Amino acid sequence: QVQLVESGGGLVQAGGSLRLSCAASGRTFSTTAMGWFRQAPGKEREFVAAISWSGLSTYYADSMQGRFTISRDNAKNTVYLQMNSLKPEDTAVYYCAGGKTWTNAQPSNYDYWGQGTQVTVSS
């Protein structure tokens, strides 16, 4: 089993930045790709970004490209999401997920999920 715990969410003004962290524990060798998703009230969960085991390959949703950066530190069993130039429409609960294929943006590709962390962007 793999356990994922997100942290780093909070309230920021439009144009500000946050860095989210996701700490993994358990049998982490069973998971290679890591991803971030988000879900706003009344909306479906959407893909944000994904990263390969090596950290050398990344994949972003078009709306996040150039503003968000995903990275990982395997020595710490941690994946990060750096969010810059935040907009009110970025307000959502952000979820960390572990899966198999980093090029697949579908939630069904992921087997393990964190509890989520709230990000609120004010105007």
mmCIF file of C-alpha atoms in Angstrom:
data_model
loop_
_atom_site.group_PDB
_atom_site.id
_atom_site.type_symbol
_atom_site.label_atom_id
_atom_site.label_comp_id
_atom_site.label_asym_id
_atom_site.label_seq_id
_atom_site.Cartn_x
_atom_site.Cartn_y
_atom_site.Cartn_z
ATOM 1 C CA GLN A 1 0.000 0.000 0.000
ATOM 2 C CA VAL A 2 1.023 3.595 -0.678
ATOM 3 C CA GLN A 3 -0.068 6.550 1.438
ATOM 4 C CA LEU A 4 0.020 10.125 0.114
ATOM 5 C CA VAL A 5 -0.305 13.266 2.241
ATOM 6 C CA GLU A 6 -0.541 16.745 0.720
ATOM 7 C CA SER A 7 0.399 19.993 2.434
ATOM 8 C CA GLY A 8 1.135 23.625 1.594
ATOM 9 C CA GLY A 9 -2.295 24.891 0.606
ATOM 10 C CA GLY A 10 -3.665 28.180 1.840
ATOM 11 C CA LEU A 11 -5.053 31.595 0.947
ATOM 12 C CA VAL A 12 -3.151 33.872 -1.440
ATOM 13 C CA GLN A 13 -3.893 36.968 -3.493
ATOM 14 C CA ALA A 14 -4.153 36.855 -7.268
ATOM 15 C CA GLY A 15 -0.687 36.900 -8.792
ATOM 16 C CA GLY A 16 0.858 35.218 -5.774
ATOM 17 C CA SER A 17 2.567 31.848 -5.405
ATOM 18 C CA LEU A 18 2.277 28.638 -3.409
ATOM 19 C CA ARG A 19 4.242 25.401 -3.313
ATOM 20 C CA LEU A 20 2.361 22.214 -2.557
ATOM 21 C CA SER A 21 4.085 19.109 -1.226
ATOM 22 C CA CYS A 22 3.043 15.460 -1.330
ATOM 23 C CA ALA A 23 4.815 13.022 0.960
ATOM 24 C CA ALA A 24 4.628 9.332 0.062
ATOM 25 C CA SER A 25 5.051 6.399 2.412
ATOM 26 C CA GLY A 26 4.616 2.641 2.317
ATOM 27 C CA ARG A 27 5.639 0.576 -0.697
ATOM 28 C CA THR A 28 6.499 3.548 -2.854
ATOM 29 C CA PHE A 29 8.444 1.426 -5.340
ATOM 30 C CA SER A 30 5.111 0.167 -6.665
ATOM 31 C CA THR A 31 4.286 3.647 -7.992
ATOM 32 C CA THR A 32 6.325 5.371 -10.689
ATOM 33 C CA ALA A 33 4.337 8.259 -12.172
ATOM 34 C CA MET A 34 3.063 11.000 -9.870
ATOM 35 C CA GLY A 35 0.425 13.567 -10.696
ATOM 36 C CA TRP A 36 -1.572 16.499 -9.403
ATOM 37 C CA PHE A 37 -5.296 16.995 -9.929
ATOM 38 C CA ARG A 38 -7.707 19.640 -8.701
ATOM 39 C CA GLN A 39 -11.430 19.890 -8.080
ATOM 40 C CA ALA A 40 -13.484 23.057 -7.649
ATOM 41 C CA PRO A 41 -16.942 23.029 -6.018
ATOM 42 C CA GLY A 42 -19.566 21.564 -8.332
ATOM 43 C CA LYS A 43 -17.007 20.607 -10.973
ATOM 44 C CA GLU A 44 -15.289 17.404 -12.034
ATOM 45 C CA ARG A 45 -11.762 16.566 -11.008
ATOM 46 C CA GLU A 46 -9.290 17.813 -13.622
ATOM 47 C CA PHE A 47 -5.695 17.013 -14.471
ATOM 48 C CA VAL A 48 -3.006 19.534 -13.541
ATOM 49 C CA ALA A 49 0.420 17.949 -14.083
ATOM 50 C CA ALA A 50 2.345 14.664 -14.024
ATOM 51 C CA ILE A 51 5.964 13.589 -13.677
ATOM 52 C CA SER A 52 7.937 10.428 -14.435
ATOM 53 C CA TRP A 53 9.895 8.450 -11.833
ATOM 54 C CA SER A 54 13.183 10.059 -12.867
ATOM 55 C CA GLY A 55 11.733 13.557 -12.731
ATOM 56 C CA LEU A 56 13.136 14.257 -16.183
ATOM 57 C CA SER A 57 9.788 14.082 -17.996
ATOM 58 C CA THR A 58 6.788 16.262 -17.180
ATOM 59 C CA TYR A 59 3.317 16.830 -18.608
ATOM 60 C CA TYR A 60 1.011 19.800 -17.966
ATOM 61 C CA ALA A 61 -2.548 20.745 -18.723
ATOM 62 C CA ASP A 62 -2.614 23.638 -21.199
ATOM 63 C CA SER A 63 -4.088 26.094 -18.704
ATOM 64 C CA MET A 64 -1.228 25.492 -16.255
ATOM 65 C CA GLN A 65 1.649 25.483 -18.751
ATOM 66 C CA GLY A 66 4.126 28.235 -17.926
ATOM 67 C CA ARG A 67 2.647 28.959 -14.491
ATOM 68 C CA PHE A 68 2.907 25.640 -12.639
ATOM 69 C CA THR A 69 5.956 23.411 -12.217
ATOM 70 C CA ILE A 70 5.929 19.812 -10.990
ATOM 71 C CA SER A 71 9.058 18.232 -9.513
ATOM 72 C CA ARG A 72 10.033 15.343 -7.256
ATOM 73 C CA ASP A 73 12.736 14.368 -4.800
ATOM 74 C CA ASN A 74 12.928 10.588 -4.645
ATOM 75 C CA ALA A 75 15.343 10.659 -1.706
ATOM 76 C CA LYS A 76 12.570 12.338 0.299
ATOM 77 C CA ASN A 77 9.723 10.416 -1.363
ATOM 78 C CA THR A 78 8.116 13.759 -2.089
ATOM 79 C CA VAL A 79 6.554 15.426 -5.125
ATOM 80 C CA TYR A 80 5.989 19.183 -5.396
ATOM 81 C CA LEU A 81 3.782 21.569 -7.310
ATOM 82 C CA GLN A 82 5.074 25.131 -7.589
ATOM 83 C CA MET A 83 2.226 27.461 -8.518
ATOM 84 C CA ASN A 84 2.962 30.988 -9.749
ATOM 85 C CA SER A 85 0.788 33.805 -11.110
ATOM 86 C CA LEU A 86 -2.230 32.343 -9.374
ATOM 87 C CA LYS A 87 -5.708 33.336 -10.522
ATOM 88 C CA PRO A 88 -9.065 33.165 -8.708
ATOM 89 C CA GLU A 89 -10.094 30.369 -11.075
ATOM 90 C CA ASP A 90 -7.253 28.269 -9.634
ATOM 91 C CA THR A 91 -9.229 27.995 -6.393
ATOM 92 C CA ALA A 92 -9.834 24.292 -5.731
ATOM 93 C CA VAL A 93 -8.877 21.313 -3.636
ATOM 94 C CA TYR A 94 -5.611 19.954 -5.000
ATOM 95 C CA TYR A 95 -4.922 16.213 -4.890
ATOM 96 C CA CYS A 96 -1.713 14.263 -5.216
ATOM 97 C CA ALA A 97 -1.932 10.902 -6.982
ATOM 98 C CA GLY A 98 0.306 7.942 -7.781
ATOM 99 C CA GLY A 99 0.007 5.849 -10.924
ATOM 100 C CA LYS A 100 1.845 4.013 -13.647
ATOM 101 C CA THR A 101 1.932 6.081 -16.848
ATOM 102 C CA TRP A 102 3.010 9.705 -16.580
ATOM 103 C CA THR A 103 1.761 10.550 -20.069
ATOM 104 C CA ASN A 104 -1.819 9.567 -19.186
ATOM 105 C CA ALA A 105 -3.859 12.460 -17.759
ATOM 106 C CA GLN A 106 -6.948 10.423 -16.887
ATOM 107 C CA PRO A 107 -7.795 9.906 -13.196
ATOM 108 C CA SER A 108 -8.311 6.198 -13.906
ATOM 109 C CA ASN A 109 -4.566 5.937 -14.560
ATOM 110 C CA TYR A 110 -3.897 6.609 -10.877
ATOM 111 C CA ASP A 111 -4.230 4.062 -8.084
ATOM 112 C CA TYR A 112 -3.412 6.082 -4.958
ATOM 113 C CA TRP A 113 -4.770 9.444 -3.835
ATOM 114 C CA GLY A 114 -4.078 11.890 -1.049
ATOM 115 C CA GLN A 115 -6.722 13.618 1.049
ATOM 116 C CA GLY A 116 -6.384 16.945 -0.760
ATOM 117 C CA THR A 117 -5.279 20.417 0.279
ATOM 118 C CA GLN A 118 -7.321 23.594 -0.188
ATOM 119 C CA VAL A 119 -5.970 26.413 -2.354
ATOM 120 C CA THR A 120 -7.921 29.677 -2.338
ATOM 121 C CA VAL A 121 -6.963 32.638 -4.534
ATOM 122 C CA SER A 122 -8.591 35.982 -3.776
ATOM 123 C CA SER A 123 -9.014 38.877 -6.199
#
